[in-house]
Short mmCIF file of C-alpha atoms in Angstrom, two decimals:
data_model
loop_
_atom_site.label_atom_id
_atom_site.label_comp_id
_atom_site.label_asym_id
_atom_site.label_seq_id
_atom_site.Cartn_x
_atom_site.Cartn_y
_atom_site.Cartn_z
CA MET A 1 -55.77 58.81 7.89
CA PRO A 2 -55.83 62.19 9.96
CA LEU A 3 -52.62 63.93 11.69
CA ARG A 4 -52.42 62.88 15.37
CA VAL A 5 -50.66 65.61 16.66
CA LYS A 6 -49.59 64.90 20.38
CA ALA A 7 -50.86 67.17 22.70
CA PRO A 8 -48.47 69.67 24.96
CA ARG A 9 -47.82 68.12 28.39
CA PRO A 10 -49.78 70.37 30.95
CA LEU A 11 -48.98 71.40 33.83
CA LEU A 12 -50.82 68.76 35.85
CA PRO A 13 -50.08 66.24 37.91
CA THR A 14 -50.48 62.87 36.16
CA GLU A 15 -53.55 61.49 37.89
CA PRO A 16 -57.09 63.06 37.38
CA ILE A 17 -57.91 65.96 39.56
CA SER A 18 -61.25 66.78 39.75
CA PRO A 19 -61.69 70.30 38.63
CA PRO A 20 -63.68 73.05 40.74
CA ALA A 21 -65.71 73.64 37.89
CA THR A 22 -68.23 70.56 38.37
CA LYS A 23 -68.34 72.44 41.95
CA HIS A 24 -69.46 75.04 40.68
CA ARG A 25 -71.86 74.17 38.72
CA GLU A 26 -73.77 72.10 41.10
CA ARG A 27 -76.82 74.18 42.26
CA SER A 28 -75.99 74.48 45.53
CA ILE A 29 -78.11 76.81 48.11
CA TRP A 30 -75.45 79.67 47.76
CA MET A 31 -75.73 79.79 44.13
CA ALA A 32 -78.51 82.44 43.39
CA GLU A 33 -81.19 81.87 40.90
CA GLY A 34 -81.09 83.13 36.98
CA GLU A 35 -77.76 84.94 37.47
CA ASN A 36 -76.44 85.72 34.16
CA LYS A 37 -74.66 82.95 32.28
CA GLY A 38 -72.09 85.77 30.57
CA LEU A 39 -69.30 84.96 33.13
CA VAL A 40 -66.35 83.21 32.26
CA LEU A 41 -63.47 82.54 34.45
CA LEU A 42 -60.15 81.95 32.48
CA ASP A 43 -58.14 79.98 35.37
CA PHE A 44 -55.66 77.39 36.30
CA TRP A 45 -56.47 74.71 38.98
CA VAL A 46 -53.54 75.96 41.18
CA SER A 47 -53.31 79.35 40.92
CA PRO A 48 -53.47 81.20 44.09
CA PHE A 49 -54.67 84.40 42.36
CA GLY A 50 -57.49 82.36 40.04
CA GLN A 51 -58.65 81.38 43.49
CA ARG A 52 -59.44 84.70 44.78
CA CYS A 53 -61.85 85.16 41.89
CA ARG A 54 -63.62 81.70 42.69
CA ILE A 55 -63.98 82.30 46.22
CA ALA A 56 -65.79 85.67 45.68
CA LEU A 57 -68.02 84.46 42.86
CA ALA A 58 -68.69 81.90 45.03
CA GLU A 59 -69.52 84.41 48.01
CA LYS A 60 -71.90 86.33 45.50
CA GLY A 61 -73.47 83.32 44.57
CA VAL A 62 -72.92 83.96 41.23
CA GLU A 63 -72.80 81.75 38.37
CA TYR A 64 -70.02 81.54 35.86
CA GLU A 65 -68.06 79.37 33.76
CA TYR A 66 -64.83 77.72 34.78
CA ARG A 67 -62.45 77.31 32.01
CA GLU A 68 -58.90 75.72 33.16
CA GLU A 69 -55.94 77.09 30.65
CA ASN A 70 -53.39 74.86 29.89
CA LEU A 71 -50.24 77.57 30.44
CA ARG A 72 -47.92 75.88 27.98
CA ASP A 73 -50.47 76.32 25.45
CA LYS A 74 -52.69 78.93 26.29
CA SER A 75 -56.19 79.55 24.46
CA PRO A 76 -56.43 82.36 21.89
CA LEU A 77 -59.69 83.60 24.22
CA LEU A 78 -56.52 83.99 27.23
CA LEU A 79 -54.21 85.74 24.73
CA LYS A 80 -56.98 87.85 23.22
CA SER A 81 -58.32 88.58 26.81
CA ASN A 82 -55.32 89.81 28.72
CA PRO A 83 -53.12 90.71 25.50
CA VAL A 84 -51.10 93.22 28.32
CA HIS A 85 -49.68 90.02 30.30
CA LYS A 86 -50.98 86.73 28.90
CA LYS A 87 -51.98 85.89 32.70
CA ILE A 88 -54.69 83.95 33.99
CA PRO A 89 -56.77 84.50 36.08
CA VAL A 90 -58.71 86.59 33.54
CA LEU A 91 -63.40 87.27 34.35
CA ILE A 92 -65.12 87.61 31.26
CA ASP A 93 -68.23 89.58 31.88
CA HIS A 94 -70.12 89.53 28.82
CA GLY A 95 -66.94 89.58 26.29
CA ARG A 96 -65.42 92.27 28.41
CA PRO A 97 -62.11 90.74 30.17
CA VAL A 98 -61.19 91.90 33.73
CA CYS A 99 -57.65 91.35 34.58
CA GLU A 100 -55.56 90.93 37.76
CA SER A 101 -56.81 88.97 40.47
CA LEU A 102 -57.77 91.93 43.14
CA ASN A 103 -59.02 93.78 40.52
CA ILE A 104 -61.35 91.34 39.60
CA VAL A 105 -62.30 90.66 42.82
CA GLN A 106 -63.03 94.42 43.21
CA TYR A 107 -65.10 94.23 40.25
CA ILE A 108 -67.14 91.07 41.37
CA ASP A 109 -67.49 93.65 44.70
CA GLU A 110 -68.77 96.81 43.02
CA LYS A 111 -71.31 94.66 40.19
CA TRP A 112 -72.83 92.46 42.79
CA PRO A 113 -73.46 95.13 45.21
CA ASP A 114 -76.31 94.24 47.24
CA ARG A 115 -75.49 90.83 48.96
CA ALA A 116 -72.05 89.87 50.79
CA PRO A 117 -70.10 92.65 50.63
CA LEU A 118 -66.28 92.10 50.30
CA LEU A 119 -65.16 95.44 51.24
CA PRO A 120 -66.20 97.74 53.85
CA ALA A 121 -68.54 100.47 53.35
CA ASP A 122 -66.36 103.23 55.32
CA SER A 123 -63.78 104.58 52.80
CA TYR A 124 -60.90 104.55 55.86
CA ALA A 125 -61.80 100.64 56.28
CA ARG A 126 -61.85 100.23 52.77
CA ALA A 127 -58.50 101.62 52.29
CA GLN A 128 -57.05 99.73 55.26
CA ALA A 129 -58.32 96.57 53.09
CA ARG A 130 -56.56 97.65 49.89
CA PHE A 131 -53.56 98.43 51.56
CA TRP A 132 -52.88 94.80 53.16
CA ALA A 133 -53.98 92.93 50.23
CA ASP A 134 -51.86 94.65 48.60
CA LEU A 135 -49.25 93.73 50.74
CA VAL A 136 -50.04 89.91 50.39
CA ASP A 137 -49.96 90.31 46.70
CA LYS A 138 -46.26 92.25 46.78
CA LYS A 139 -45.13 89.66 49.11
CA MET A 140 -46.65 86.56 49.92
CA TYR A 141 -46.25 84.53 46.07
CA GLU A 142 -42.77 85.69 45.46
CA SER A 143 -41.62 85.04 48.79
CA GLY A 144 -43.16 81.62 49.08
CA THR A 145 -41.44 80.82 45.98
CA LYS A 146 -38.30 80.97 47.41
CA LEU A 147 -39.29 78.72 49.69
CA TRP A 148 -39.34 75.92 47.16
CA LYS A 149 -37.29 76.89 44.40
CA LEU A 150 -33.84 77.87 46.54
CA LYS A 151 -31.42 75.94 48.46
CA GLY A 152 -28.92 76.47 51.32
CA GLU A 153 -28.13 80.17 52.29
CA ALA A 154 -30.72 81.46 49.91
CA GLN A 155 -33.57 79.63 51.25
CA GLU A 156 -32.79 80.32 54.95
CA GLU A 157 -32.81 84.00 53.69
CA ALA A 158 -36.00 83.33 51.97
CA LYS A 159 -37.37 81.55 55.54
CA LYS A 160 -36.60 84.48 57.40
CA GLU A 161 -38.63 86.87 55.00
CA PHE A 162 -41.46 84.39 54.83
CA ILE A 163 -41.30 84.31 58.79
CA GLU A 164 -41.54 88.16 58.72
CA ILE A 165 -44.29 88.37 56.38
CA LEU A 166 -46.28 86.01 58.55
CA LYS A 167 -45.78 87.60 61.76
CA LEU A 168 -46.64 90.82 60.05
CA LEU A 169 -50.01 89.21 58.94
CA GLU A 170 -50.52 87.83 62.57
CA GLY A 171 -50.14 90.81 63.80
CA GLU A 172 -52.75 92.94 61.84
CA LEU A 173 -55.27 90.45 62.05
CA GLY A 174 -54.91 90.48 66.03
CA ASP A 175 -57.97 88.86 68.02
CA LYS A 176 -60.50 89.82 64.93
CA LYS A 177 -62.11 86.91 63.34
CA TYR A 178 -61.15 88.20 59.82
CA PHE A 179 -58.99 90.92 59.02
CA GLY A 180 -61.81 93.34 57.82
CA GLY A 181 -63.37 92.57 61.24
CA ASP A 182 -66.59 90.49 61.42
CA THR A 183 -66.89 90.08 58.14
CA PHE A 184 -65.04 87.69 55.50
CA GLY A 185 -63.76 90.19 52.80
CA LEU A 186 -60.75 90.92 50.51
CA VAL A 187 -57.88 90.24 52.81
CA ASP A 188 -59.61 87.25 53.64
CA ILE A 189 -59.86 86.44 50.35
CA ALA A 190 -55.85 87.46 49.00
CA LEU A 191 -54.20 85.17 51.51
CA VAL A 192 -56.46 82.66 52.05
CA PRO A 193 -55.49 80.73 49.35
CA PHE A 194 -51.45 80.57 49.78
CA THR A 195 -52.52 78.61 52.95
CA ALA A 196 -52.77 75.72 50.78
CA TRP A 197 -49.44 75.85 50.19
CA PHE A 198 -48.54 75.64 53.62
CA TYR A 199 -47.66 72.17 53.78
CA SER A 200 -45.50 72.23 50.80
CA TYR A 201 -43.50 75.20 52.22
CA GLU A 202 -43.14 72.60 55.44
CA ALA A 203 -42.19 69.63 52.96
CA CYS A 204 -39.59 71.94 50.74
CA ALA A 205 -38.11 74.08 53.49
CA ASN A 206 -39.16 72.61 56.81
CA LEU A 207 -41.31 76.03 57.90
CA SER A 208 -44.42 75.35 59.62
CA ALA A 209 -46.37 78.45 59.29
CA GLU A 210 -48.85 77.58 61.90
CA LYS A 211 -46.09 77.13 64.48
CA GLU A 212 -44.31 80.84 62.78
CA ALA A 213 -47.49 82.35 63.14
CA PRO A 214 -49.82 80.38 65.49
CA LYS A 215 -52.64 83.07 65.54
CA LEU A 216 -53.43 82.40 61.99
CA VAL A 217 -54.63 78.74 62.64
CA PRO A 218 -58.00 79.56 63.96
CA TRP A 219 -58.19 81.96 61.20
CA VAL A 220 -57.51 79.24 58.19
CA LYS A 221 -59.94 76.76 60.34
CA ARG A 222 -62.60 79.60 59.84
CA CYS A 223 -61.88 80.64 56.40
CA ARG A 224 -62.18 76.64 55.60
CA GLU A 225 -65.22 76.17 57.44
CA ARG A 226 -66.74 78.94 54.61
CA GLU A 227 -68.05 76.97 51.55
CA SER A 228 -66.79 79.48 49.24
CA VAL A 229 -63.06 78.91 50.66
CA SER A 230 -63.62 74.74 50.95
CA LYS A 231 -64.76 74.55 47.28
CA SER A 232 -62.26 76.73 45.62
CA LEU A 233 -58.94 75.49 47.48
CA PRO A 234 -57.08 72.74 46.32
CA ASP A 235 -56.20 69.70 48.45
CA PRO A 236 -52.69 70.40 50.28
CA LEU A 237 -51.54 67.65 49.29
CA LYS A 238 -52.15 68.04 45.23
CA VAL A 239 -50.43 71.24 45.59
CA TYR A 240 -47.36 69.67 46.65
CA GLU A 241 -47.19 67.09 43.84
CA PHE A 242 -47.76 70.04 41.63
CA VAL A 243 -44.54 71.73 43.54
CA CYS A 244 -42.87 68.60 42.96
CA PHE A 245 -43.48 68.27 39.54
CA LEU A 246 -42.05 71.97 39.09
CA LYS A 247 -39.00 71.23 40.79
CA LYS A 248 -38.52 68.72 38.42
CA VAL A 249 -39.04 71.03 35.29
CA TYR A 250 -37.14 73.55 36.84
CA GLY A 251 -34.20 70.89 37.90
CA ILE A 252 -34.32 71.53 41.57
CA GLU A 253 -33.57 68.51 44.07
CA MET B 1 -63.42 122.94 50.88
CA ALA B 2 -61.64 123.92 53.84
CA ALA B 3 -60.44 121.29 56.47
CA ALA B 4 -59.98 121.81 60.14
CA ALA B 5 -56.86 122.95 61.15
CA GLY B 6 -55.14 119.63 61.11
CA GLU B 7 -57.58 117.75 59.96
CA VAL B 8 -55.35 116.89 56.99
CA ARG B 9 -51.98 116.55 56.76
CA LEU B 10 -49.81 114.94 54.05
CA ILE B 11 -45.97 113.45 54.83
CA GLY B 12 -43.96 113.46 51.65
CA GLY B 13 -40.95 114.93 49.79
CA TRP B 14 -41.53 117.37 47.05
CA PRO B 15 -39.66 115.48 44.64
CA SER B 16 -41.58 111.94 44.74
CA PRO B 17 -44.15 111.51 41.76
CA PHE B 18 -45.66 109.12 44.61
CA VAL B 19 -46.35 112.25 46.90
CA LEU B 20 -47.57 114.18 43.64
CA ARG B 21 -50.47 111.84 42.85
CA ALA B 22 -51.37 112.59 46.53
CA ARG B 23 -51.28 116.13 46.12
CA VAL B 24 -53.12 116.08 42.74
CA ALA B 25 -55.93 114.34 43.82
CA LEU B 26 -56.29 116.55 47.29
CA ASN B 27 -56.07 119.44 44.71
CA LEU B 28 -59.22 118.29 42.71
CA LYS B 29 -60.97 117.91 45.47
CA GLY B 30 -60.43 121.10 46.96
CA VAL B 31 -59.13 119.65 49.93
CA GLU B 32 -56.81 122.01 52.38
CA TYR B 33 -53.96 120.07 54.09
CA GLU B 34 -50.80 120.54 55.56
CA PHE B 35 -47.91 119.13 53.78
CA LEU B 36 -45.27 118.19 55.84
CA GLN B 37 -41.94 118.06 54.58
CA GLU B 38 -39.72 115.31 54.93
CA LYS B 39 -35.85 116.11 55.48
CA PHE B 40 -33.91 114.45 52.59
CA GLY B 41 -31.67 111.74 53.98
CA GLU B 42 -34.15 111.66 57.26
CA LYS B 43 -37.12 109.22 57.86
CA SER B 44 -39.53 111.56 61.20
CA GLU B 45 -40.62 109.99 63.88
CA LEU B 46 -44.15 110.63 62.53
CA LEU B 47 -43.51 109.00 59.27
CA LEU B 48 -41.90 105.98 61.11
CA ARG B 49 -44.94 106.04 63.22
CA SER B 50 -47.40 106.41 60.25
CA ASN B 51 -46.10 103.58 57.98
CA PRO B 52 -44.14 101.06 59.96
CA VAL B 53 -44.70 98.45 57.31
CA TYR B 54 -42.96 100.23 54.54
CA LYS B 55 -41.30 103.33 56.42
CA LYS B 56 -42.16 105.04 52.78
CA VAL B 57 -43.84 108.69 51.88
CA PRO B 58 -46.55 109.33 50.99
CA VAL B 59 -49.05 108.81 54.16
CA LEU B 60 -52.22 110.91 54.28
CA LEU B 61 -52.95 112.03 57.56
CA HIS B 62 -56.65 112.10 57.98
CA HIS B 63 -57.95 113.11 61.09
CA ASP B 64 -54.75 111.70 62.83
CA LYS B 65 -55.14 108.01 60.59
CA PRO B 66 -52.79 107.03 58.29
CA VAL B 67 -53.30 105.56 54.54
CA CYS B 68 -50.63 104.62 52.94
CA GLU B 69 -49.79 103.61 49.37
CA SER B 70 -50.05 106.74 46.45
CA MET B 71 -53.00 104.94 44.57
CA ILE B 72 -54.65 103.65 47.62
CA ILE B 73 -54.82 107.26 49.13
CA VAL B 74 -56.28 108.44 45.79
CA GLU B 75 -58.74 106.52 45.81
CA TYR B 76 -59.24 107.13 49.64
CA VAL B 77 -59.54 110.75 48.76
CA ASP B 78 -61.98 110.25 45.72
CA ALA B 79 -64.03 108.46 48.57
CA ALA B 80 -63.82 110.76 51.40
CA TRP B 81 -64.51 113.82 49.21
CA ALA B 82 -66.93 112.31 47.16
CA LYS B 83 -69.40 115.31 47.24
CA SER B 84 -66.56 117.83 46.30
CA GLY B 85 -65.24 118.19 43.02
CA GLN B 86 -65.17 115.74 39.97
CA ALA B 87 -64.98 111.81 40.57
CA ILE B 88 -61.42 110.45 40.13
CA LEU B 89 -62.82 106.96 39.61
CA PRO B 90 -65.55 106.40 37.13
CA ALA B 91 -68.82 105.16 38.56
CA ASP B 92 -69.37 102.24 36.34
CA PRO B 93 -67.52 98.98 37.86
CA TYR B 94 -65.89 97.93 34.42
CA GLU B 95 -64.50 101.29 33.67
CA ARG B 96 -63.17 101.15 37.11
CA ALA B 97 -61.86 97.80 36.94
CA LEU B 98 -60.07 99.40 33.51
CA HIS B 99 -58.53 102.42 35.34
CA ARG B 100 -56.97 100.01 38.28
CA PHE B 101 -55.55 97.29 35.42
CA TRP B 102 -53.76 100.35 33.84
CA ALA B 103 -52.53 102.40 37.16
CA VAL B 104 -50.82 98.97 38.14
CA TYR B 105 -49.42 98.52 34.78
CA ILE B 106 -48.06 102.10 34.90
CA ASP B 107 -46.02 101.17 38.15
CA ASP B 108 -45.36 97.90 37.41
CA LYS B 109 -44.16 98.03 33.74
CA TRP B 110 -43.73 101.68 32.69
CA PHE B 111 -42.15 103.11 35.94
CA PRO B 112 -39.31 100.06 36.20
CA SER B 113 -38.38 100.58 32.15
CA MET B 114 -38.52 104.88 32.68
CA PHE B 115 -35.95 104.00 35.54
CA GLY B 116 -34.28 101.84 33.60
CA ILE B 117 -33.08 104.39 31.00
CA ALA B 118 -32.05 106.94 34.06
CA LYS B 119 -29.94 103.90 36.13
CA ALA B 120 -28.71 101.89 32.95
CA GLN B 121 -24.62 101.46 32.86
CA THR B 122 -24.20 100.62 28.87
CA GLU B 123 -25.20 101.96 25.87
CA GLU B 124 -27.04 98.95 25.29
CA ALA B 125 -28.91 98.79 28.54
CA LYS B 126 -30.20 101.89 27.93
CA ALA B 127 -31.24 101.26 24.34
CA GLU B 128 -33.65 97.86 25.62
CA SER B 129 -34.89 100.22 28.42
CA VAL B 130 -35.76 102.96 25.92
CA GLU B 131 -37.56 100.47 23.89
CA GLN B 132 -39.39 98.71 26.54
CA ALA B 133 -40.52 102.50 27.98
CA TRP B 134 -42.00 102.96 24.02
CA ALA B 135 -43.36 99.76 24.10
CA ALA B 136 -45.39 100.53 27.36
CA LEU B 137 -46.34 103.89 26.17
CA LYS B 138 -47.68 102.54 22.53
CA LEU B 139 -50.27 100.54 25.38
CA LEU B 140 -50.92 103.55 27.58
CA GLU B 141 -51.57 105.25 24.21
CA GLU B 142 -54.16 102.90 23.04
CA ALA B 143 -55.44 102.74 26.84
CA PHE B 144 -56.21 106.49 26.53
CA GLU B 145 -57.39 106.41 22.94
CA LYS B 146 -60.08 103.93 24.80
CA LEU B 147 -60.50 105.23 28.05
CA SER B 148 -60.86 109.41 27.11
CA LYS B 149 -63.35 108.38 24.51
CA GLY B 150 -62.02 111.21 22.57
CA LYS B 151 -61.86 113.63 25.60
CA ALA B 152 -59.19 115.24 27.08
CA PHE B 153 -58.07 113.02 29.95
CA PHE B 154 -58.15 109.24 30.81
CA GLY B 155 -60.95 110.41 33.28
CA GLY B 156 -62.67 111.38 30.04
CA GLY B 157 -63.37 115.47 30.79
CA THR B 158 -61.56 115.59 33.55
CA ILE B 159 -58.65 114.05 35.32
CA GLY B 160 -58.56 110.75 36.53
CA TYR B 161 -57.31 107.97 38.10
CA VAL B 162 -54.89 106.95 35.71
CA ASP B 163 -54.23 110.27 34.44
CA ILE B 164 -52.95 111.11 38.37
CA ALA B 165 -50.92 107.28 37.86
CA LEU B 166 -49.11 108.30 34.85
CA GLY B 167 -49.35 111.79 35.20
CA ALA B 168 -47.09 112.15 38.19
CA TYR B 169 -44.17 110.69 36.18
CA LEU B 170 -43.86 113.69 33.94
CA GLY B 171 -41.55 115.79 35.73
CA TRP B 172 -39.23 112.50 35.77
CA ALA B 173 -39.74 112.04 32.40
CA LYS B 174 -38.95 115.09 31.28
CA VAL B 175 -35.26 114.88 33.63
CA ILE B 176 -34.77 111.59 32.17
CA GLU B 177 -35.31 112.44 28.06
CA GLN B 178 -32.92 115.44 28.64
CA MET B 179 -29.92 113.19 30.56
CA ALA B 180 -30.83 110.44 27.77
CA GLY B 181 -31.26 112.94 24.63
CA LEU B 182 -34.20 111.18 23.65
CA LYS B 183 -38.02 112.19 23.76
CA LEU B 184 -40.41 109.51 25.91
CA PHE B 185 -43.28 111.10 24.90
CA ASP B 186 -42.85 111.48 21.03
CA GLU B 187 -45.69 113.37 19.24
CA GLU B 188 -44.60 111.05 16.78
CA LYS B 189 -44.77 107.86 18.70
CA THR B 190 -47.60 108.48 20.86
CA PRO B 191 -49.62 111.93 19.72
CA LEU B 192 -52.13 111.64 21.82
CA LEU B 193 -49.90 111.07 24.95
CA ALA B 194 -47.45 113.89 24.10
CA VAL B 195 -50.81 116.22 23.94
CA TRP B 196 -52.01 114.72 27.09
CA ALA B 197 -48.72 115.23 28.66
CA GLU B 198 -48.89 118.95 28.32
CA ARG B 199 -52.42 119.47 29.22
CA PHE B 200 -51.84 117.72 32.76
CA CYS B 201 -48.70 119.45 33.47
CA ALA B 202 -50.70 122.62 32.86
CA HIS B 203 -53.92 122.13 34.89
CA GLU B 204 -54.52 124.20 37.74
CA ALA B 205 -54.21 121.13 39.75
CA VAL B 206 -50.98 120.06 39.32
CA LYS B 207 -49.05 123.21 37.66
CA GLU B 208 -48.43 124.98 41.27
CA VAL B 209 -47.36 121.09 42.95
CA MET B 210 -45.14 119.53 39.80
CA PRO B 211 -41.50 119.88 40.64
CA GLU B 212 -39.46 122.11 38.20
CA THR B 213 -37.74 120.04 35.73
CA GLU B 214 -34.52 122.16 36.98
CA LYS B 215 -34.84 121.53 40.47
CA LEU B 216 -35.69 117.78 39.73
CA MET B 217 -32.15 117.92 37.23
CA GLU B 218 -30.29 119.31 40.19
CA PHE B 219 -31.59 116.93 42.58
CA ALA B 220 -30.65 114.05 40.47
CA LYS B 221 -26.94 115.19 40.33
CA MET B 222 -26.92 115.42 43.82
CA LEU B 223 -28.26 112.21 44.05
CA ARG B 224 -25.89 110.63 41.28
CA GLY B 225 -22.76 112.60 43.72
CA LYS B 226 -23.93 110.60 46.69
#
């Protein structure tokens, strides 16, 4: 009789979620024909860092295989491809891994320079884009996480911090269509996945990003109208379910 | 390549490894620039105006337009003076991704452990930081082997992006080695990097701007005294 091993509990809500992979495998109009099939993205559905890569690949119309990782039981491929950090996302291009989401996005942009540029042509504008994308990296995830992990005084502090970041970003966006101007690009890609967490921040910390940074609202809407974004971002309610699940795991009320 | 007066200015402080990165990049490209030394303990109005977000050095002012964050400055210098000197980042997208990955690793993992040695309050904490720093250097030794392809630098025949990222810390690494009584860039543990470190410091784009160990030691003592 075969030995039945209980599969480790994945970090997913209990009901099945339509994985983004199926959306990307559809031959929709934004997919280029005959693209190399040697691309694999190791990812985790709720990860804003993974979503950045999905958006970038979709913008370029590049076909790839999406592989969902169980972060409690990381695949040998993930461990081999990112031995230093053992984290997703990893983009494996014909066996060669690229790690770190903003790195991956820039790699995608440089590898397919003939379409949908994600960084501006001007070197000064590029430096600005990198600066703001880096700021999103440094600030959003940590600050956002504090909003649902902490309570009381600590949470209030975290809220102040988060609002400051939002206002900073709002100021940088100004009246522009996207952070880079008329073209959707690196900074938009860096930031937009976190907007799927706004619902959770409101539910957990009573912080309405829309109220605190109203100028970001039309930008969010504009980004979500792009197929690359709408197909890559999770349902905010599913994100909230995941946050609630994590809170149980961490023993937070 | 001479720049017009005032065209390129760098706001910085001589002890900062981050400022050193910008200086090495500018030197590699032969760019003439005005170095605006910040007064220690005081931030100039120009700095606060040019980097309102972080209020930190280095800030490169090119035609008065600010570029902030050391490795972003390095990449900017590489692109803005693409026709001068050698390329700092490789041309191939995959190699660029590798250089960027290791530069982030150096800042996120190696620097804190190196700094941890200096900050450690107990022998235990110090030993832990030392182990972490050595472990990180082992990884960087492997990265060096892979990226250098048998040549002198991470960038191959010339100083590249990762060389600048890591090399900028060498002055302070020597200070920490002296203060802690150990070798970070150990010939036995990381032979390639030990040789690379000497080579980097001796390079003409570096040697004039790398702060002297004695001066850094004095500066460190002064900081501790504060």
